[in-house]
Amino acid sequence: MADTTAAADADAGAAVRTYLLALQQRLIQALGTVDGKPFATDAWQRPASAGAIDGGGISCILEDGMLFERGGVGFSHVSGASLPPSAAANRPELAGRSWEAMGVSLVMHPRNPYVPTVHFNVRFFMAKAPGEAPVWWFGGGMDLTPYYGFENDARHFHQACADALAPFGADLHPRFKRWCDDYFFLKHRNEARGVGGIFYDDFHALGFAQSFAMMQNVGNGFIDAYLPIVLRRKDLAYGEHERDFQAYRRGRYVEFNLVYDRGTLFGLQSGGRTESILMSMPPVVKWRYDWQPEAGSAEARLATDFLVARDWLA
């Protein structure tokens, strides 16, 4: 059983919420500055009478930017009367409990195909039942989805992930990296979505204070993991060939999000706000029947050299 004593105190949830709101602002400031276009802000609120959940959030969207074709940084703090199936899949004993969830989620889709798409989120969850202490856990991670692979970009991203987790135990990065490789995998395609990163869920092993501190380290480490890659690649010349391949690979991103992604499924199953849930979708996507890249091309190298499980820090 997780240590629920600290989470039972309302101050614990308030501290997580305060951190998440501040993190969202830091992220949109850093990414908006490098793009040159500010994020639009859409604050929303759902009353209990509106459906299965109540609560609200802030969706910050950047569309048709100079660097990012589409991106979103969302904060939400919602609750409901009965835990949806996607959230109780790993903890069936919690099915039917009331719940509260808060988090920040980010997806950025650059225009330049040499700049990778990135996904990041951190979240806090509590399941409650009358007469029992709340059961809480943290989740989150970050992962990189390049269209054209660069080994030093992949190594940099994985090193930043390792550095964020290092203060909390040497076993965490290898475990969370494997979890990410396994999670962001399209089973129906038998291929990885990208080069991975870290992913964790249902995490409470360090007690509330240290588990929260770990989540903050992951959140605080994201900009250093991603922005140096953006700055290295954003001015590389590209043409319609590269844009066409980018749109094709974005199709895999859409497939994963709609078929497998727990956050998307949780939001849709719980009656969440569709515009905010689907802000992760890329703006331009293509599918082709049984298309294969030319042997030896940069497009082929993505599959053979990058969309495979590798120890990037070896």
PDB file of C-alpha atoms in Angstrom:
ATOM      1  CA  MET A   1       0.000   0.000   0.000  1.00  0.00           C
ATOM      2  CA  ALA A   2       1.298   3.438  -0.885  1.00  0.00           C
ATOM      3  CA  ASP A   3       2.050   5.975   1.814  1.00  0.00           C
ATOM      4  CA  THR A   4      -1.138   8.046   1.637  1.00  0.00           C
ATOM      5  CA  THR A   5      -0.681  10.133   4.771  1.00  0.00           C
ATOM      6  CA  ALA A   6       0.771  13.225   3.107  1.00  0.00           C
ATOM      7  CA  ALA A   7      -1.596  13.089   0.149  1.00  0.00           C
ATOM      8  CA  ALA A   8      -4.582  13.042   2.486  1.00  0.00           C
ATOM      9  CA  ASP A   9      -3.684  16.568   3.465  1.00  0.00           C
ATOM     10  CA  ALA A  10      -5.298  19.078   1.109  1.00  0.00           C
ATOM     11  CA  ASP A  11      -2.072  21.097   1.182  1.00  0.00           C
ATOM     12  CA  ALA A  12      -0.331  18.321  -0.746  1.00  0.00           C
ATOM     13  CA  GLY A  13      -2.706  18.574  -3.690  1.00  0.00           C
ATOM     14  CA  ALA A  14      -2.500  22.367  -3.544  1.00  0.00           C
ATOM     15  CA  ALA A  15       1.297  22.214  -3.722  1.00  0.00           C
ATOM     16  CA  VAL A  16       1.173  19.986  -6.806  1.00  0.00           C
ATOM     17  CA  ARG A  17      -1.360  22.279  -8.484  1.00  0.00           C
ATOM     18  CA  THR A  18       0.752  25.374  -7.772  1.00  0.00           C
ATOM     19  CA  TYR A  19       3.823  23.720  -9.267  1.00  0.00           C
ATOM     20  CA  LEU A  20       1.969  22.561 -12.378  1.00  0.00           C
ATOM     21  CA  LEU A  21       0.506  25.985 -13.115  1.00  0.00           C
ATOM     22  CA  ALA A  22       3.932  27.604 -12.789  1.00  0.00           C
ATOM     23  CA  LEU A  23       5.481  24.902 -14.992  1.00  0.00           C
ATOM     24  CA  GLN A  24       2.924  25.532 -17.725  1.00  0.00           C
ATOM     25  CA  GLN A  25       3.795  29.216 -17.762  1.00  0.00           C
ATOM     26  CA  ARG A  26       7.541  28.504 -17.967  1.00  0.00           C
ATOM     27  CA  LEU A  27       7.002  26.124 -20.864  1.00  0.00           C
ATOM     28  CA  ILE A  28       4.883  28.467 -22.967  1.00  0.00           C
ATOM     29  CA  GLN A  29       7.280  31.323 -22.273  1.00  0.00           C
ATOM     30  CA  ALA A  30      10.337  29.327 -23.401  1.00  0.00           C
ATOM     31  CA  LEU A  31       8.691  27.782 -26.461  1.00  0.00           C
ATOM     32  CA  GLY A  32       6.852  30.953 -27.473  1.00  0.00           C
ATOM     33  CA  THR A  33      10.095  32.912 -27.285  1.00  0.00           C
ATOM     34  CA  VAL A  34      11.987  30.540 -29.582  1.00  0.00           C
ATOM     35  CA  ASP A  35       9.072  30.493 -32.037  1.00  0.00           C
ATOM     36  CA  GLY A  36       8.439  34.217 -32.043  1.00  0.00           C
ATOM     37  CA  LYS A  37       4.674  33.814 -31.719  1.00  0.00           C
ATOM     38  CA  PRO A  38       2.924  33.746 -28.335  1.00  0.00           C
ATOM     39  CA  PHE A  39       0.592  30.954 -27.313  1.00  0.00           C
ATOM     40  CA  ALA A  40      -3.141  31.646 -27.286  1.00  0.00           C
ATOM     41  CA  THR A  41      -4.741  30.861 -23.922  1.00  0.00           C
ATOM     42  CA  ASP A  42      -8.116  29.184 -23.493  1.00  0.00           C
ATOM     43  CA  ALA A  43      -9.248  28.792 -19.877  1.00  0.00           C
ATOM     44  CA  TRP A  44     -12.138  26.368 -19.491  1.00  0.00           C
ATOM     45  CA  GLN A  45     -14.392  25.060 -16.752  1.00  0.00           C
ATOM     46  CA  ARG A  46     -16.773  22.117 -16.673  1.00  0.00           C
ATOM     47  CA  PRO A  47     -19.519  22.064 -14.041  1.00  0.00           C
ATOM     48  CA  ALA A  48     -20.516  18.691 -12.621  1.00  0.00           C
ATOM     49  CA  SER A  49     -23.785  18.864 -14.533  1.00  0.00           C
ATOM     50  CA  ALA A  50     -21.893  18.925 -17.857  1.00  0.00           C
ATOM     51  CA  GLY A  51     -21.069  15.217 -17.831  1.00  0.00           C
ATOM     52  CA  ALA A  52     -18.963  12.572 -16.160  1.00  0.00           C
ATOM     53  CA  ILE A  53     -16.318  14.939 -14.839  1.00  0.00           C
ATOM     54  CA  ASP A  54     -16.078  18.390 -13.365  1.00  0.00           C
ATOM     55  CA  GLY A  55     -13.166  20.755 -13.019  1.00  0.00           C
ATOM     56  CA  GLY A  56     -11.264  22.896 -15.450  1.00  0.00           C
ATOM     57  CA  GLY A  57      -7.999  23.822 -16.981  1.00  0.00           C
ATOM     58  CA  ILE A  58      -5.990  26.079 -19.245  1.00  0.00           C
ATOM     59  CA  SER A  59      -5.196  25.087 -22.828  1.00  0.00           C
ATOM     60  CA  CYS A  60      -2.355  27.080 -24.382  1.00  0.00           C
ATOM     61  CA  ILE A  61      -2.173  26.628 -28.149  1.00  0.00           C
ATOM     62  CA  LEU A  62       0.326  27.760 -30.766  1.00  0.00           C
ATOM     63  CA  GLU A  63      -0.792  27.325 -34.394  1.00  0.00           C
ATOM     64  CA  ASP A  64       0.893  28.434 -37.609  1.00  0.00           C
ATOM     65  CA  GLY A  65       3.945  29.693 -35.788  1.00  0.00           C
ATOM     66  CA  MET A  66       7.247  30.505 -37.421  1.00  0.00           C
ATOM     67  CA  LEU A  67       8.857  27.345 -36.010  1.00  0.00           C
ATOM     68  CA  PHE A  68       6.004  25.235 -34.648  1.00  0.00           C
ATOM     69  CA  GLU A  69       3.223  24.333 -37.040  1.00  0.00           C
ATOM     70  CA  ARG A  70       1.066  23.313 -34.102  1.00  0.00           C
ATOM     71  CA  GLY A  71       1.663  22.809 -30.426  1.00  0.00           C
ATOM     72  CA  GLY A  72      -0.156  22.767 -27.145  1.00  0.00           C
ATOM     73  CA  VAL A  73       0.651  22.984 -23.453  1.00  0.00           C
ATOM     74  CA  GLY A  74      -2.354  22.052 -21.363  1.00  0.00           C
ATOM     75  CA  PHE A  75      -3.080  22.140 -17.652  1.00  0.00           C
ATOM     76  CA  SER A  76      -6.102  20.364 -16.240  1.00  0.00           C
ATOM     77  CA  HIS A  77      -7.472  19.644 -12.790  1.00  0.00           C
ATOM     78  CA  VAL A  78     -10.538  17.445 -12.941  1.00  0.00           C
ATOM     79  CA  SER A  79     -12.443  14.949 -10.823  1.00  0.00           C
ATOM     80  CA  GLY A  80     -15.177  12.384 -11.204  1.00  0.00           C
ATOM     81  CA  ALA A  81     -17.408   9.997  -9.322  1.00  0.00           C
ATOM     82  CA  SER A  82     -16.163   6.727 -10.848  1.00  0.00           C
ATOM     83  CA  LEU A  83     -12.700   5.832 -12.137  1.00  0.00           C
ATOM     84  CA  PRO A  84     -12.839   5.127 -15.910  1.00  0.00           C
ATOM     85  CA  PRO A  85     -11.529   1.767 -17.218  1.00  0.00           C
ATOM     86  CA  SER A  86      -8.302   3.183 -18.699  1.00  0.00           C
ATOM     87  CA  ALA A  87      -7.231   4.524 -15.283  1.00  0.00           C
ATOM     88  CA  ALA A  88      -8.140   1.361 -13.355  1.00  0.00           C
ATOM     89  CA  ALA A  89      -6.548  -1.084 -15.822  1.00  0.00           C
ATOM     90  CA  ASN A  90      -3.466  -1.638 -13.650  1.00  0.00           C
ATOM     91  CA  ARG A  91      -5.275  -1.223 -10.323  1.00  0.00           C
ATOM     92  CA  PRO A  92      -8.615  -3.092 -10.650  1.00  0.00           C
ATOM     93  CA  GLU A  93      -9.176  -2.823  -6.907  1.00  0.00           C
ATOM     94  CA  LEU A  94      -9.697   0.923  -7.395  1.00  0.00           C
ATOM     95  CA  ALA A  95     -12.482   0.535  -9.963  1.00  0.00           C
ATOM     96  CA  GLY A  96     -15.531   2.573  -9.066  1.00  0.00           C
ATOM     97  CA  ARG A  97     -13.763   4.947  -6.695  1.00  0.00           C
ATOM     98  CA  SER A  98     -14.113   8.679  -7.050  1.00  0.00           C
ATOM     99  CA  TRP A  99     -10.994  10.320  -8.397  1.00  0.00           C
ATOM    100  CA  GLU A 100      -9.083  13.562  -8.833  1.00  0.00           C
ATOM    101  CA  ALA A 101      -6.389  14.184 -11.437  1.00  0.00           C
ATOM    102  CA  MET A 102      -4.186  17.131 -12.350  1.00  0.00           C
ATOM    103  CA  GLY A 103      -1.350  17.495 -14.792  1.00  0.00           C
ATOM    104  CA  VAL A 104       0.481  19.355 -17.523  1.00  0.00           C
ATOM    105  CA  SER A 105       0.727  17.816 -20.987  1.00  0.00           C
ATOM    106  CA  LEU A 106       2.667  19.130 -23.973  1.00  0.00           C
ATOM    107  CA  VAL A 107       3.015  18.176 -27.630  1.00  0.00           C
ATOM    108  CA  MET A 108       4.927  20.283 -30.164  1.00  0.00           C
ATOM    109  CA  HIS A 109       4.840  19.638 -33.918  1.00  0.00           C
ATOM    110  CA  PRO A 110       7.574  21.674 -35.677  1.00  0.00           C
ATOM    111  CA  ARG A 111       7.243  22.789 -39.276  1.00  0.00           C
ATOM    112  CA  ASN A 112      10.836  21.893 -40.206  1.00  0.00           C
ATOM    113  CA  PRO A 113      11.075  18.085 -40.661  1.00  0.00           C
ATOM    114  CA  TYR A 114      14.585  18.089 -39.233  1.00  0.00           C
ATOM    115  CA  VAL A 115      13.228  19.252 -35.872  1.00  0.00           C
ATOM    116  CA  PRO A 116      11.616  16.355 -33.998  1.00  0.00           C
ATOM    117  CA  THR A 117       8.156  16.309 -32.526  1.00  0.00           C
ATOM    118  CA  VAL A 118       8.159  16.044 -28.741  1.00  0.00           C
ATOM    119  CA  HIS A 119       5.702  14.890 -26.115  1.00  0.00           C
ATOM    120  CA  PHE A 120       5.922  15.576 -22.385  1.00  0.00           C
ATOM    121  CA  ASN A 121       3.642  15.287 -19.392  1.00  0.00           C
ATOM    122  CA  VAL A 122       3.602  15.131 -15.620  1.00  0.00           C
ATOM    123  CA  ARG A 123       0.522  14.273 -13.598  1.00  0.00           C
ATOM    124  CA  PHE A 124      -0.829  13.490 -10.136  1.00  0.00           C
ATOM    125  CA  PHE A 125      -3.764  11.204  -9.428  1.00  0.00           C
ATOM    126  CA  MET A 126      -5.829  10.339  -6.358  1.00  0.00           C
ATOM    127  CA  ALA A 127      -8.523   7.679  -6.017  1.00  0.00           C
ATOM    128  CA  LYS A 128     -10.855   8.013  -3.046  1.00  0.00           C
ATOM    129  CA  ALA A 129     -13.416   5.872  -1.217  1.00  0.00           C
ATOM    130  CA  PRO A 130     -15.492   6.735   1.889  1.00  0.00           C
ATOM    131  CA  GLY A 131     -13.765   5.764   5.116  1.00  0.00           C
ATOM    132  CA  GLU A 132     -10.445   4.980   3.423  1.00  0.00           C
ATOM    133  CA  ALA A 133      -7.271   6.982   2.928  1.00  0.00           C
ATOM    134  CA  PRO A 134      -6.779   8.282  -0.632  1.00  0.00           C
ATOM    135  CA  VAL A 135      -4.567   6.208  -2.894  1.00  0.00           C
ATOM    136  CA  TRP A 136      -2.274   8.510  -4.845  1.00  0.00           C
ATOM    137  CA  TRP A 137       0.376   8.230  -7.500  1.00  0.00           C
ATOM    138  CA  PHE A 138       2.453  10.266  -9.929  1.00  0.00           C
ATOM    139  CA  GLY A 139       3.063   9.668 -13.616  1.00  0.00           C
ATOM    140  CA  GLY A 140       4.765  11.338 -16.534  1.00  0.00           C
ATOM    141  CA  GLY A 141       7.688  11.355 -18.878  1.00  0.00           C
ATOM    142  CA  MET A 142       8.927  12.727 -22.184  1.00  0.00           C
ATOM    143  CA  ASP A 143       9.669  11.171 -25.557  1.00  0.00           C
ATOM    144  CA  LEU A 144      11.168  12.335 -28.839  1.00  0.00           C
ATOM    145  CA  THR A 145       9.797  11.556 -32.322  1.00  0.00           C
ATOM    146  CA  PRO A 146      12.249  12.528 -35.081  1.00  0.00           C
ATOM    147  CA  TYR A 147      11.503  12.363 -38.791  1.00  0.00           C
ATOM    148  CA  TYR A 148      15.189  12.464 -39.700  1.00  0.00           C
ATOM    149  CA  GLY A 149      17.502  10.884 -37.178  1.00  0.00           C
ATOM    150  CA  PHE A 150      20.579  12.495 -35.601  1.00  0.00           C
ATOM    151  CA  GLU A 151      22.454  10.388 -33.075  1.00  0.00           C
ATOM    152  CA  ASN A 152      23.718  13.334 -31.038  1.00  0.00           C
ATOM    153  CA  ASP A 153      20.129  14.584 -30.658  1.00  0.00           C
ATOM    154  CA  ALA A 154      18.980  11.215 -29.356  1.00  0.00           C
ATOM    155  CA  ARG A 155      21.932  10.978 -26.963  1.00  0.00           C
ATOM    156  CA  HIS A 156      21.355  14.506 -25.675  1.00  0.00           C
ATOM    157  CA  PHE A 157      17.667  13.852 -25.013  1.00  0.00           C
ATOM    158  CA  HIS A 158      18.311  10.580 -23.193  1.00  0.00           C
ATOM    159  CA  GLN A 159      21.122  12.102 -21.139  1.00  0.00           C
ATOM    160  CA  ALA A 160      18.807  14.895 -19.979  1.00  0.00           C
ATOM    161  CA  CYS A 161      16.240  12.289 -18.955  1.00  0.00           C
ATOM    162  CA  ALA A 162      18.880  10.345 -17.033  1.00  0.00           C
ATOM    163  CA  ASP A 163      20.122  13.499 -15.305  1.00  0.00           C
ATOM    164  CA  ALA A 164      16.598  14.391 -14.148  1.00  0.00           C
ATOM    165  CA  LEU A 165      16.156  11.001 -12.469  1.00  0.00           C
ATOM    166  CA  ALA A 166      19.679  10.472 -11.127  1.00  0.00           C
ATOM    167  CA  PRO A 167      19.123  12.052  -7.671  1.00  0.00           C
ATOM    168  CA  PHE A 168      16.317   9.577  -6.943  1.00  0.00           C
ATOM    169  CA  GLY A 169      18.008   6.249  -7.633  1.00  0.00           C
ATOM    170  CA  ALA A 170      20.294   4.674 -10.212  1.00  0.00           C
ATOM    171  CA  ASP A 171      17.643   2.117 -11.162  1.00  0.00           C
ATOM    172  CA  LEU A 172      14.988   4.616 -12.241  1.00  0.00           C
ATOM    173  CA  HIS A 173      16.333   5.741 -15.615  1.00  0.00           C
ATOM    174  CA  PRO A 174      16.935   2.244 -17.045  1.00  0.00           C
ATOM    175  CA  ARG A 175      13.503   1.167 -15.796  1.00  0.00           C
ATOM    176  CA  PHE A 176      11.651   4.221 -17.073  1.00  0.00           C
ATOM    177  CA  LYS A 177      13.492   4.087 -20.413  1.00  0.00           C
ATOM    178  CA  ARG A 178      12.412   0.475 -20.963  1.00  0.00           C
ATOM    179  CA  TRP A 179       8.900   1.411 -19.949  1.00  0.00           C
ATOM    180  CA  CYS A 180       8.928   4.211 -22.533  1.00  0.00           C
ATOM    181  CA  ASP A 181      10.241   1.897 -25.267  1.00  0.00           C
ATOM    182  CA  ASP A 182       7.498  -0.604 -24.471  1.00  0.00           C
ATOM    183  CA  TYR A 183       4.722   1.962 -24.120  1.00  0.00           C
ATOM    184  CA  PHE A 184       5.327   4.093 -27.231  1.00  0.00           C
ATOM    185  CA  PHE A 185       5.224   1.101 -29.550  1.00  0.00           C
ATOM    186  CA  LEU A 186       2.671   0.564 -32.306  1.00  0.00           C
ATOM    187  CA  LYS A 187       1.883  -3.129 -31.996  1.00  0.00           C
ATOM    188  CA  HIS A 188      -0.143  -3.229 -35.196  1.00  0.00           C
ATOM    189  CA  ARG A 189       2.860  -1.805 -37.097  1.00  0.00           C
ATOM    190  CA  ASN A 190       5.543  -3.593 -35.057  1.00  0.00           C
ATOM    191  CA  GLU A 191       7.498  -0.352 -34.802  1.00  0.00           C
ATOM    192  CA  ALA A 192       8.404   2.292 -32.261  1.00  0.00           C
ATOM    193  CA  ARG A 193       6.831   5.739 -32.446  1.00  0.00           C
ATOM    194  CA  GLY A 194      10.194   7.471 -31.971  1.00  0.00           C
ATOM    195  CA  VAL A 195      13.507   7.209 -30.139  1.00  0.00           C
ATOM    196  CA  GLY A 196      11.862   7.089 -26.724  1.00  0.00           C
ATOM    197  CA  GLY A 197      12.839   8.844 -23.542  1.00  0.00           C
ATOM    198  CA  ILE A 198      11.241   8.036 -20.191  1.00  0.00           C
ATOM    199  CA  PHE A 199       7.751   7.014 -19.098  1.00  0.00           C
ATOM    200  CA  TYR A 200       6.393   6.105 -15.673  1.00  0.00           C
ATOM    201  CA  ASP A 201       3.009   5.672 -14.071  1.00  0.00           C
ATOM    202  CA  ASP A 202       1.492   4.594 -10.746  1.00  0.00           C
ATOM    203  CA  PHE A 203       4.652   5.844  -9.008  1.00  0.00           C
ATOM    204  CA  HIS A 204       4.634   6.245  -5.220  1.00  0.00           C
ATOM    205  CA  ALA A 205       7.654   4.206  -4.146  1.00  0.00           C
ATOM    206  CA  LEU A 206       9.608   7.144  -2.664  1.00  0.00           C
ATOM    207  CA  GLY A 207       6.814   8.478  -0.460  1.00  0.00           C
ATOM    208  CA  PHE A 208       4.900  11.629  -1.279  1.00  0.00           C
ATOM    209  CA  ALA A 209       7.622  14.261  -0.769  1.00  0.00           C
ATOM    210  CA  GLN A 210      10.323  12.518  -2.813  1.00  0.00           C
ATOM    211  CA  SER A 211       7.939  11.270  -5.482  1.00  0.00           C
ATOM    212  CA  PHE A 212       6.717  14.845  -5.921  1.00  0.00           C
ATOM    213  CA  ALA A 213      10.329  16.072  -6.022  1.00  0.00           C
ATOM    214  CA  MET A 214      11.095  13.549  -8.751  1.00  0.00           C
ATOM    215  CA  MET A 215       8.129  14.748 -10.794  1.00  0.00           C
ATOM    216  CA  GLN A 216       9.389  18.317 -10.452  1.00  0.00           C
ATOM    217  CA  ASN A 217      12.866  17.303 -11.633  1.00  0.00           C
ATOM    218  CA  VAL A 218      11.355  15.701 -14.726  1.00  0.00           C
ATOM    219  CA  GLY A 219       9.248  18.799 -15.377  1.00  0.00           C
ATOM    220  CA  ASN A 220      12.119  21.192 -14.814  1.00  0.00           C
ATOM    221  CA  GLY A 221      14.413  19.157 -17.081  1.00  0.00           C
ATOM    222  CA  PHE A 222      12.233  19.207 -20.180  1.00  0.00           C
ATOM    223  CA  ILE A 223      13.374  22.513 -21.689  1.00  0.00           C
ATOM    224  CA  ASP A 224      17.050  21.546 -21.387  1.00  0.00           C
ATOM    225  CA  ALA A 225      16.252  18.199 -23.019  1.00  0.00           C
ATOM    226  CA  TYR A 226      14.419  19.634 -26.034  1.00  0.00           C
ATOM    227  CA  LEU A 227      15.354  23.225 -26.833  1.00  0.00           C
ATOM    228  CA  PRO A 228      19.044  22.601 -27.678  1.00  0.00           C
ATOM    229  CA  ILE A 229      17.864  20.111 -30.333  1.00  0.00           C
ATOM    230  CA  VAL A 230      15.399  22.652 -31.731  1.00  0.00           C
ATOM    231  CA  LEU A 231      18.078  25.327 -31.928  1.00  0.00           C
ATOM    232  CA  ARG A 232      20.497  22.944 -33.701  1.00  0.00           C
ATOM    233  CA  ARG A 233      18.025  21.895 -36.384  1.00  0.00           C
ATOM    234  CA  LYS A 234      15.547  24.729 -36.947  1.00  0.00           C
ATOM    235  CA  ASP A 235      17.504  26.464 -39.725  1.00  0.00           C
ATOM    236  CA  LEU A 236      18.363  23.362 -41.777  1.00  0.00           C
ATOM    237  CA  ALA A 237      17.086  23.653 -45.348  1.00  0.00           C
ATOM    238  CA  TYR A 238      14.287  21.315 -46.408  1.00  0.00           C
ATOM    239  CA  GLY A 239      11.913  20.848 -49.329  1.00  0.00           C
ATOM    240  CA  GLU A 240       8.672  19.157 -50.285  1.00  0.00           C
ATOM    241  CA  HIS A 241      10.304  15.718 -50.178  1.00  0.00           C
ATOM    242  CA  GLU A 242      11.120  16.088 -46.486  1.00  0.00           C
ATOM    243  CA  ARG A 243       7.721  17.649 -45.704  1.00  0.00           C
ATOM    244  CA  ASP A 244       5.995  14.758 -47.449  1.00  0.00           C
ATOM    245  CA  PHE A 245       7.867  12.195 -45.346  1.00  0.00           C
ATOM    246  CA  GLN A 246       7.126  14.182 -42.197  1.00  0.00           C
ATOM    247  CA  ALA A 247       3.388  14.060 -42.974  1.00  0.00           C
ATOM    248  CA  TYR A 248       3.618  10.300 -43.586  1.00  0.00           C
ATOM    249  CA  ARG A 249       5.387   9.686 -40.264  1.00  0.00           C
ATOM    250  CA  ARG A 250       2.905  11.927 -38.454  1.00  0.00           C
ATOM    251  CA  GLY A 251       0.304   9.350 -39.408  1.00  0.00           C
ATOM    252  CA  ARG A 252       1.977   6.948 -36.989  1.00  0.00           C
ATOM    253  CA  TYR A 253       1.682   9.590 -34.272  1.00  0.00           C
ATOM    254  CA  VAL A 254      -2.056   9.853 -34.856  1.00  0.00           C
ATOM    255  CA  GLU A 255      -2.468   6.077 -34.882  1.00  0.00           C
ATOM    256  CA  PHE A 256      -0.726   5.709 -31.534  1.00  0.00           C
ATOM    257  CA  ASN A 257      -2.659   8.508 -29.856  1.00  0.00           C
ATOM    258  CA  LEU A 258      -6.066   7.260 -30.960  1.00  0.00           C
ATOM    259  CA  VAL A 259      -5.457   3.532 -30.480  1.00  0.00           C
ATOM    260  CA  TYR A 260      -3.107   3.193 -27.508  1.00  0.00           C
ATOM    261  CA  ASP A 261      -2.467   6.405 -25.601  1.00  0.00           C
ATOM    262  CA  ARG A 262      -3.803   6.140 -22.044  1.00  0.00           C
ATOM    263  CA  GLY A 263      -4.169   9.880 -21.602  1.00  0.00           C
ATOM    264  CA  THR A 264      -6.289  10.221 -24.739  1.00  0.00           C
ATOM    265  CA  LEU A 265      -8.420   7.207 -23.819  1.00  0.00           C
ATOM    266  CA  PHE A 266      -8.828   8.399 -20.231  1.00  0.00           C
ATOM    267  CA  GLY A 267      -9.956  11.829 -21.379  1.00  0.00           C
ATOM    268  CA  LEU A 268     -12.462  10.473 -23.882  1.00  0.00           C
ATOM    269  CA  GLN A 269     -13.794   7.732 -21.582  1.00  0.00           C
ATOM    270  CA  SER A 270     -14.251  10.147 -18.686  1.00  0.00           C
ATOM    271  CA  GLY A 271     -16.181  12.675 -20.757  1.00  0.00           C
ATOM    272  CA  GLY A 272     -13.328  15.166 -20.899  1.00  0.00           C
ATOM    273  CA  ARG A 273     -13.000  18.248 -23.058  1.00  0.00           C
ATOM    274  CA  THR A 274     -12.385  17.024 -26.597  1.00  0.00           C
ATOM    275  CA  GLU A 275     -10.617  20.141 -27.914  1.00  0.00           C
ATOM    276  CA  SER A 276      -8.052  19.919 -25.121  1.00  0.00           C
ATOM    277  CA  ILE A 277      -7.647  16.134 -25.365  1.00  0.00           C
ATOM    278  CA  LEU A 278      -6.978  16.240 -29.114  1.00  0.00           C
ATOM    279  CA  MET A 279      -4.688  19.266 -29.142  1.00  0.00           C
ATOM    280  CA  SER A 280      -1.834  16.762 -29.514  1.00  0.00           C
ATOM    281  CA  MET A 281      -2.852  15.974 -33.088  1.00  0.00           C
ATOM    282  CA  PRO A 282      -0.581  17.210 -35.914  1.00  0.00           C
ATOM    283  CA  PRO A 283      -2.139  19.650 -38.393  1.00  0.00           C
ATOM    284  CA  VAL A 284      -1.085  17.922 -41.647  1.00  0.00           C
ATOM    285  CA  VAL A 285      -0.939  14.130 -41.985  1.00  0.00           C
ATOM    286  CA  LYS A 286      -0.732  11.610 -44.865  1.00  0.00           C
ATOM    287  CA  TRP A 287      -1.249   7.894 -45.212  1.00  0.00           C
ATOM    288  CA  ARG A 288      -0.022   5.720 -48.095  1.00  0.00           C
ATOM    289  CA  TYR A 289      -0.760   2.115 -48.894  1.00  0.00           C
ATOM    290  CA  ASP A 290       2.255  -0.103 -48.073  1.00  0.00           C
ATOM    291  CA  TRP A 291       4.790   2.632 -48.820  1.00  0.00           C
ATOM    292  CA  GLN A 292       8.480   1.785 -48.308  1.00  0.00           C
ATOM    293  CA  PRO A 293      11.427   4.218 -48.310  1.00  0.00           C
ATOM    294  CA  GLU A 294      14.235   3.900 -50.810  1.00  0.00           C
ATOM    295  CA  ALA A 295      16.992   1.588 -49.545  1.00  0.00           C
ATOM    296  CA  GLY A 296      19.912   3.486 -48.055  1.00  0.00           C
ATOM    297  CA  SER A 297      18.018   6.780 -47.821  1.00  0.00           C
ATOM    298  CA  ALA A 298      17.748   9.006 -44.776  1.00  0.00           C
ATOM    299  CA  GLU A 299      14.116   7.954 -44.558  1.00  0.00           C
ATOM    300  CA  ALA A 300      15.121   4.272 -44.464  1.00  0.00           C
ATOM    301  CA  ARG A 301      17.760   4.981 -41.810  1.00  0.00           C
ATOM    302  CA  LEU A 302      15.085   6.319 -39.494  1.00  0.00           C
ATOM    303  CA  ALA A 303      13.560   2.837 -39.289  1.00  0.00           C
ATOM    304  CA  THR A 304      16.764   0.805 -39.250  1.00  0.00           C
ATOM    305  CA  ASP A 305      18.911   2.988 -36.969  1.00  0.00           C
ATOM    306  CA  PHE A 306      16.528   4.992 -34.791  1.00  0.00           C
ATOM    307  CA  LEU A 307      13.124   3.295 -34.431  1.00  0.00           C
ATOM    308  CA  VAL A 308      14.737   0.421 -32.577  1.00  0.00           C
ATOM    309  CA  ALA A 309      15.375  -0.044 -28.871  1.00  0.00           C
ATOM    310  CA  ARG A 310      18.903   1.212 -28.191  1.00  0.00           C
ATOM    311  CA  ASP A 311      20.981   2.204 -25.225  1.00  0.00           C
ATOM    312  CA  TRP A 312      21.709   5.732 -26.347  1.00  0.00           C
ATOM    313  CA  LEU A 313      24.026   6.382 -23.406  1.00  0.00           C
ATOM    314  CA  ALA A 314      26.305   3.389 -23.940  1.00  0.00           C
TER     315      ALA A 314
END
